[in-house]
mmCIF file of C-alpha atoms in Angstrom:
data_model
loop_
_atom_site.group_PDB
_atom_site.id
_atom_site.type_symbol
_atom_site.label_atom_id
_atom_site.label_comp_id
_atom_site.label_asym_id
_atom_site.label_seq_id
_atom_site.Cartn_x
_atom_site.Cartn_y
_atom_site.Cartn_z
ATOM 1 C CA MET A 1318 26.155 -41.774 38.417
ATOM 2 C CA ILE A 1319 23.793 -42.748 35.566
ATOM 3 C CA PHE A 1320 20.784 -40.537 34.873
ATOM 4 C CA ILE A 1321 17.551 -41.300 33.076
ATOM 5 C CA SER A 1322 17.613 -38.513 30.518
ATOM 6 C CA LYS A 1323 15.626 -37.452 27.500
ATOM 7 C CA ALA A 1324 18.568 -38.556 25.364
ATOM 8 C CA ASN A 1325 18.392 -42.091 26.777
ATOM 9 C CA LEU A 1326 14.631 -42.413 26.359
ATOM 10 C CA ASN A 1327 13.650 -39.997 23.656
ATOM 11 C CA LEU A 1328 9.924 -40.070 24.364
ATOM 12 C CA THR A 1329 7.960 -37.014 25.381
ATOM 13 C CA THR A 1330 4.465 -36.194 26.466
ATOM 14 C CA THR A 1331 2.731 -32.925 25.899
ATOM 15 C CA LYS A 1332 1.338 -32.434 29.403
ATOM 16 C CA MET A 1333 3.791 -34.052 31.805
ATOM 17 C CA SER A 1334 7.499 -34.778 31.610
ATOM 18 C CA ARG A 1335 8.801 -38.310 31.876
ATOM 19 C CA GLU A 1336 10.333 -37.503 35.278
ATOM 20 C CA ASP A 1337 6.999 -36.152 36.537
ATOM 21 C CA LEU A 1338 5.244 -39.312 35.351
ATOM 22 C CA ILE A 1339 7.822 -41.449 37.176
ATOM 23 C CA ARG A 1340 7.413 -39.381 40.356
ATOM 24 C CA LYS A 1341 3.641 -39.729 40.118
ATOM 25 C CA ARG A 1342 4.007 -43.494 39.606
ATOM 26 C CA ILE A 1343 6.322 -43.825 42.623
ATOM 27 C CA ARG A 1344 3.904 -41.857 44.787
ATOM 28 C CA SER A 1345 0.876 -43.900 43.692
ATOM 29 C CA LEU A 1346 2.739 -47.181 44.307
ATOM 30 C CA ARG A 1347 3.877 -45.954 47.741
ATOM 31 C CA GLU A 1348 0.339 -44.950 48.663
ATOM 32 C CA ALA A 1349 -1.111 -48.215 47.309
ATOM 33 C CA ALA A 1350 1.367 -50.123 49.481
ATOM 34 C CA GLY A 1351 0.183 -48.124 52.503
ATOM 35 C CA MET A 1352 3.621 -46.595 53.066
ATOM 36 C CA SER A 1353 4.254 -43.064 54.227
ATOM 37 C CA GLN A 1354 7.033 -40.939 52.778
ATOM 38 C CA ALA A 1355 8.959 -41.593 55.999
ATOM 39 C CA ASP A 1356 8.567 -45.378 55.547
ATOM 40 C CA LEU A 1357 9.916 -45.356 52.002
ATOM 41 C CA ALA A 1358 12.663 -42.879 52.882
ATOM 42 C CA PHE A 1359 13.779 -45.219 55.680
ATOM 43 C CA LYS A 1360 13.882 -48.190 53.276
ATOM 44 C CA LEU A 1361 15.938 -46.077 50.858
ATOM 45 C CA GLY A 1362 18.316 -44.946 53.562
ATOM 46 C CA ILE A 1363 17.591 -41.232 53.037
ATOM 47 C CA ASP A 1364 15.910 -38.654 55.240
ATOM 48 C CA GLU A 1365 12.219 -37.915 54.822
ATOM 49 C CA ARG A 1366 12.815 -34.361 53.532
ATOM 50 C CA SER A 1367 15.039 -35.660 50.718
ATOM 51 C CA TYR A 1368 12.386 -38.168 49.746
ATOM 52 C CA ALA A 1369 9.631 -35.517 49.879
ATOM 53 C CA ARG A 1370 11.723 -33.341 47.513
ATOM 54 C CA LEU A 1371 11.951 -36.310 45.148
ATOM 55 C CA GLU A 1372 8.163 -36.696 45.031
ATOM 56 C CA ARG A 1373 7.592 -32.940 44.650
ATOM 57 C CA GLY A 1374 9.996 -32.755 41.721
ATOM 58 C CA GLU A 1375 12.527 -30.541 43.435
ATOM 59 C CA ARG A 1376 15.194 -33.077 42.581
ATOM 60 C CA LYS A 1377 15.645 -32.316 38.870
ATOM 61 C CA GLN A 1378 16.945 -35.655 37.594
ATOM 62 C CA LEU A 1379 16.165 -39.154 38.767
ATOM 63 C CA ASP A 1380 19.300 -41.268 38.761
ATOM 64 C CA LEU A 1381 19.134 -44.926 37.849
ATOM 65 C CA HIS A 1382 20.545 -46.086 41.184
ATOM 66 C CA LEU A 1383 17.744 -44.318 43.038
ATOM 67 C CA LEU A 1384 15.073 -45.772 40.738
ATOM 68 C CA ILE A 1385 16.470 -49.277 41.264
ATOM 69 C CA ALA A 1386 16.483 -48.693 45.034
ATOM 70 C CA VAL A 1387 12.864 -47.448 44.961
ATOM 71 C CA ALA A 1388 11.777 -50.491 42.941
ATOM 72 C CA SER A 1389 13.616 -52.807 45.332
ATOM 73 C CA ALA A 1390 12.105 -51.084 48.382
ATOM 74 C CA MET A 1391 8.671 -51.716 46.878
ATOM 75 C CA ASP A 1392 9.530 -55.365 46.109
ATOM 76 C CA MET A 1393 9.388 -54.967 42.333
ATOM 77 C CA ASP A 1394 11.883 -54.773 39.525
ATOM 78 C CA LEU A 1395 12.733 -51.557 37.707
ATOM 79 C CA LEU A 1396 10.804 -52.563 34.584
ATOM 80 C CA ASN A 1397 7.579 -52.949 36.587
ATOM 81 C CA LEU A 1398 8.172 -49.534 38.121
ATOM 82 C CA LEU A 1399 8.764 -47.819 34.769
ATOM 83 C CA ALA A 1400 6.637 -49.883 32.345
ATOM 84 C CA PRO A 1401 3.367 -47.919 32.692
ATOM 85 C CA VAL A 1402 5.228 -44.629 32.293
ATOM 86 C CA LEU A 1403 7.025 -45.827 29.181
ATOM 87 C CA GLN A 1404 3.827 -47.336 27.793
ATOM 88 C CA THR A 1405 2.011 -44.015 28.253
ATOM 89 C CA GLN A 1406 4.799 -42.195 26.476
ATOM 90 C CA GLN A 1407 4.922 -44.799 23.702
ATOM 91 C CA GLN A 1408 1.188 -44.335 23.106
ATOM 92 C CA SER A 1409 1.672 -40.580 23.039
ATOM 93 C CA LEU A 1410 4.504 -40.958 20.549
ATOM 94 C CA GLU A 1411 2.441 -43.307 18.361
ATOM 95 C CA LYS A 1412 -0.433 -40.795 18.325
ATOM 96 C CA ARG A 1413 1.962 -38.011 17.360
ATOM 97 C CA ILE A 1414 3.512 -40.109 14.577
ATOM 98 C CA THR A 1415 0.070 -41.077 13.269
ATOM 99 C CA SER A 1416 -0.980 -37.438 13.353
ATOM 100 C CA GLU A 1417 2.181 -36.351 11.539
ATOM 101 C CA GLU A 1418 1.740 -39.082 8.920
ATOM 102 C CA ARG A 1419 -1.840 -37.967 8.369
ATOM 103 C CA GLY A 1420 -0.569 -34.433 7.940
ATOM 104 C CA LYS A 1421 2.035 -35.558 5.408
ATOM 105 C CA ASP A 1422 -0.526 -37.536 3.428
ATOM 106 C CA GLN A 1423 -3.022 -34.678 3.269
ATOM 107 C CA PRO A 1424 -1.108 -32.414 0.849
ATOM 108 C CA GLN A 1425 -0.351 -35.406 -1.365
ATOM 109 C CA LYS A 1426 -3.993 -36.507 -1.204
ATOM 110 C CA ASN A 1427 -5.107 -32.979 -2.131
ATOM 111 C CA HIS A 1428 -2.597 -32.986 -4.996
ATOM 112 C CA TYR A 1429 -3.972 -36.277 -6.337
ATOM 113 C CA GLU A 1430 -7.556 -35.034 -6.007
ATOM 114 C CA TYR A 1431 -6.571 -31.925 -7.995
ATOM 115 C CA ILE A 1432 -4.967 -34.033 -10.751
ATOM 116 C CA ILE A 1433 -7.999 -36.336 -10.933
ATOM 117 C CA ALA A 1434 -10.318 -33.335 -11.202
ATOM 118 C CA GLN A 1435 -8.162 -31.916 -14.019
ATOM 119 C CA LEU A 1436 -8.226 -35.255 -15.866
ATOM 120 C CA MET A 1437 -12.013 -35.478 -15.471
ATOM 121 C CA ASP A 1438 -12.324 -31.979 -16.996
ATOM 122 C CA ILE A 1439 -10.116 -33.024 -19.941
ATOM 123 C CA ILE A 1440 -12.193 -36.176 -20.494
ATOM 124 C CA GLU A 1441 -15.457 -34.200 -20.420
ATOM 125 C CA SER A 1442 -13.974 -31.681 -22.849
ATOM 126 C CA GLN A 1443 -12.883 -34.479 -25.211
ATOM 127 C CA LYS A 1444 -16.363 -36.049 -25.037
ATOM 128 C CA ARG A 1445 -17.939 -32.721 -26.069
ATOM 129 C CA ILE A 1446 -15.512 -32.355 -28.981
ATOM 130 C CA ILE A 1447 -16.287 -35.898 -30.165
ATOM 131 C CA GLU A 1448 -20.044 -35.285 -29.870
ATOM 132 C CA GLU A 1449 -19.737 -32.030 -31.851
ATOM 133 C CA LYS A 1450 -17.747 -33.775 -34.611
ATOM 134 C CA ASN A 1451 -20.292 -36.597 -34.743
ATOM 135 C CA GLU A 1452 -23.101 -34.021 -35.083
ATOM 136 C CA THR A 1453 -21.222 -32.292 -37.891
ATOM 137 C CA LEU A 1454 -20.655 -35.616 -39.683
ATOM 138 C CA ARG A 1455 -24.359 -36.461 -39.441
ATOM 139 C CA LYS A 1456 -25.265 -33.174 -41.071
ATOM 140 C CA VAL A 1457 -22.954 -33.670 -44.038
ATOM 141 C CA PRO A 1458 -24.761 -35.294 -47.028
ATOM 142 C CA ALA A 1459 -23.249 -38.532 -48.184
#
């Protein structure tokens, strides 16, 4: 039996697991189609209690064969069943990556700002020295 696992789809969300998102998606599709749990369980060839456990998350892992059967029972392909879930997780992952990249850039940005400030101080110091030397040269009789 093949299982959809975190190793196979290494995407995570902070609030809801991938399996919970899939269960929520299945439930919303079932309800949108006007099917009861008993109706979908019948189409899947399982008893209503087993199907109810699937929706409640009491079945820990969702196997691929079951997901294909659910998609087929709802007259859709597996990609249509899973696409919104994967898209949500992809967006979450992209936000996390962007956030991490911003975090990585910040110390470097602060480092560059520090160096620029130091260089500006050196330039100002050099300007003062040059001005003082020019003043001294003006005071010296030719």
